Amino acid sequence: MRHTHSVSLHRAAWPALGAAILFGASTPFAKQLMGEGLAATSPFLLAGLLYLGSGLGLTLLRLLRDRGWKPAGLPPQEWPWLLGAITFGGVLGPLLLMVGLAHTTAATASLFLNLEAVLTAVLAWLVFRESTDRRIVLGMALIVAGGAVLAWPGGDASVSGIGPLALAGACLCWAIDNNLTRKVSASDALFIAGSKGLVAGCVNTALGFALGAAWPTAGLLSSALLVGFLGYGLSLVLFVLALRGLGTARTGAYFSTAPFVGALLSVVVFGEPTNTVFWAAAALMAAGVWLHLSEHHAHDHAHDALLHGHSHRHDAHHQHSHAFAWDGVEPHTHAHQHTTLQHSHAHFPDIHHRHPHF
């Protein structure tokens, strides 16, 4: 079969930007919690409570949505990818981050954390063979440059060499996590994000108490859980949805605008002053996002036969019959078969377009 049709390339970008906005907005509020003494006694406890807020909140949402407990429905071959993502992103990444923060100034840490987007894209392109082009590379470079300008340490130096190494290790763990999560992004985003939050929350909270942390006050506890639910939970759900539609490198590039969002919120809500560095970073990031939003990637390509399940509409890639009574409501979710197909249209490296380029 051979035909040409157009799709909206911008629609898939909004979840990625939404994830960046929620995560970036959580940073100033997390700093307020640190100022109130929660992280001063145990940064592990703060990290654990933020992740627990994510895991518990998303699990509750899933129970309400499904009207009770239902199996995750994750295909057996995808469990290793999810477990690997949880291990790297939910356990090793936060642990290395805490080690890095203990041996590094805040400004230097912010600069190093911009490595996540770079390493995510490098792994996506070199290891997982995700497609790219010069426009996407330049756009991501501008976004990362904006984050680097925004977080430039201004003369501060890390206390010891272990700090930057640990932060770089954390970024590598999260880059691996992002690429592994892409492998399961067609499955239930609430389950994927909630599982990560529960595991990371339990591990870091247990470490916090094991290292002598005291139980926080009710006000600090509820604030940390709420910030975690919004900034780590819902943000991760949107991130998974963006992976499904954009691929790993592009999603990571959009998400790297989060530092700017946090800085902007600090200015608007908490009254922090701006300077030319701030607006230079804003211009760089805006240029990078524009390059991605205006991307047009189209060529003749073939789809292999595929059986999977995810939320979908009956578009050009989903022309199938139903073996059950269907009420006609879209989008809907069920296991469905894709037949071989060859056509040409504009597309991202989403769950239906993970093909090689020659």
mmCIF file of N, CA and C in Angstrom, residues 11 24 41 72 88 90 94 125 130 153 184 195 222 235 241 277 313 323 337 355:
data_model
loop_
_atom_site.group_PDB
_atom_site.id
_atom_site.type_symbol
_atom_site.label_atom_id
_atom_site.label_comp_id
_atom_site.label_asym_id
_atom_site.label_seq_id
_atom_site.Cartn_x
_atom_site.Cartn_y
_atom_site.Cartn_z
ATOM 1 N N ARG A 11 1.590 18.372 17.757
ATOM 2 C CA ARG A 11 0.768 17.824 18.829
ATOM 3 C C ARG A 11 1.589 16.999 19.806
ATOM 4 N N GLY A 24 10.285 21.715 35.913
ATOM 5 C CA GLY A 24 11.000 22.963 36.171
ATOM 6 C C GLY A 24 10.344 23.783 37.264
ATOM 7 N N THR A 41 18.636 18.143 57.027
ATOM 8 C CA THR A 41 18.885 16.992 57.881
ATOM 9 C C THR A 41 19.097 15.729 57.066
ATOM 10 N N ALA A 72 -1.243 -4.722 35.055
ATOM 11 C CA ALA A 72 -0.619 -3.662 34.264
ATOM 12 C C ALA A 72 -0.773 -3.895 32.769
ATOM 13 N N PHE A 88 17.979 2.140 36.923
ATOM 14 C CA PHE A 88 18.866 3.256 36.594
ATOM 15 C C PHE A 88 18.258 4.603 36.986
ATOM 16 N N GLY A 90 15.320 5.259 38.876
ATOM 17 C CA GLY A 90 14.668 5.401 40.168
ATOM 18 C C GLY A 90 15.553 5.107 41.355
ATOM 19 N N PRO A 94 19.113 8.829 41.493
ATOM 20 C CA PRO A 94 18.965 9.668 42.697
ATOM 21 C C PRO A 94 20.099 9.490 43.706
ATOM 22 N N TRP A 125 20.914 8.087 19.578
ATOM 23 C CA TRP A 125 21.420 8.079 18.206
ATOM 24 C C TRP A 125 22.418 6.955 17.953
ATOM 25 N N GLU A 130 18.191 5.809 16.832
ATOM 26 C CA GLU A 130 17.065 6.691 16.556
ATOM 27 C C GLU A 130 17.475 7.701 15.493
ATOM 28 N N PRO A 153 28.454 28.641 36.694
ATOM 29 C CA PRO A 153 28.797 28.768 38.100
ATOM 30 C C PRO A 153 29.368 30.108 38.524
ATOM 31 N N VAL A 184 9.090 0.966 26.465
ATOM 32 C CA VAL A 184 7.795 0.563 27.045
ATOM 33 C C VAL A 184 6.774 1.695 26.960
ATOM 34 N N SER A 195 5.234 3.225 39.022
ATOM 35 C CA SER A 195 6.177 2.199 39.481
ATOM 36 C C SER A 195 7.532 2.813 39.799
ATOM 37 N N SER A 222 3.263 16.951 53.743
ATOM 38 C CA SER A 222 2.230 17.139 52.719
ATOM 39 C C SER A 222 2.740 17.997 51.573
ATOM 40 N N SER A 235 4.574 15.006 35.689
ATOM 41 C CA SER A 235 5.615 15.344 34.721
ATOM 42 C C SER A 235 6.124 14.095 34.016
ATOM 43 N N LEU A 241 4.389 9.910 27.579
ATOM 44 C CA LEU A 241 3.538 10.156 26.411
ATOM 45 C C LEU A 241 4.329 10.834 25.298
ATOM 46 N N VAL A 277 22.149 37.611 31.370
ATOM 47 C CA VAL A 277 22.410 36.178 31.243
ATOM 48 C C VAL A 277 21.098 35.408 31.157
ATOM 49 N N ARG A 313 -6.232 6.139 17.612
ATOM 50 C CA ARG A 313 -7.373 6.463 16.764
ATOM 51 C C ARG A 313 -7.219 5.693 15.459
ATOM 52 N N ALA A 323 -12.557 -7.530 17.067
ATOM 53 C CA ALA A 323 -13.149 -8.829 17.387
ATOM 54 C C ALA A 323 -14.091 -8.722 18.585
ATOM 55 N N GLN A 337 -3.365 -5.590 15.437
ATOM 56 C CA GLN A 337 -2.357 -6.066 14.497
ATOM 57 C C GLN A 337 -2.109 -5.028 13.407
ATOM 58 N N HIS A 355 12.270 3.033 12.280
ATOM 59 C CA HIS A 355 12.892 2.373 11.154
ATOM 60 C C HIS A 355 14.271 2.964 10.875
#
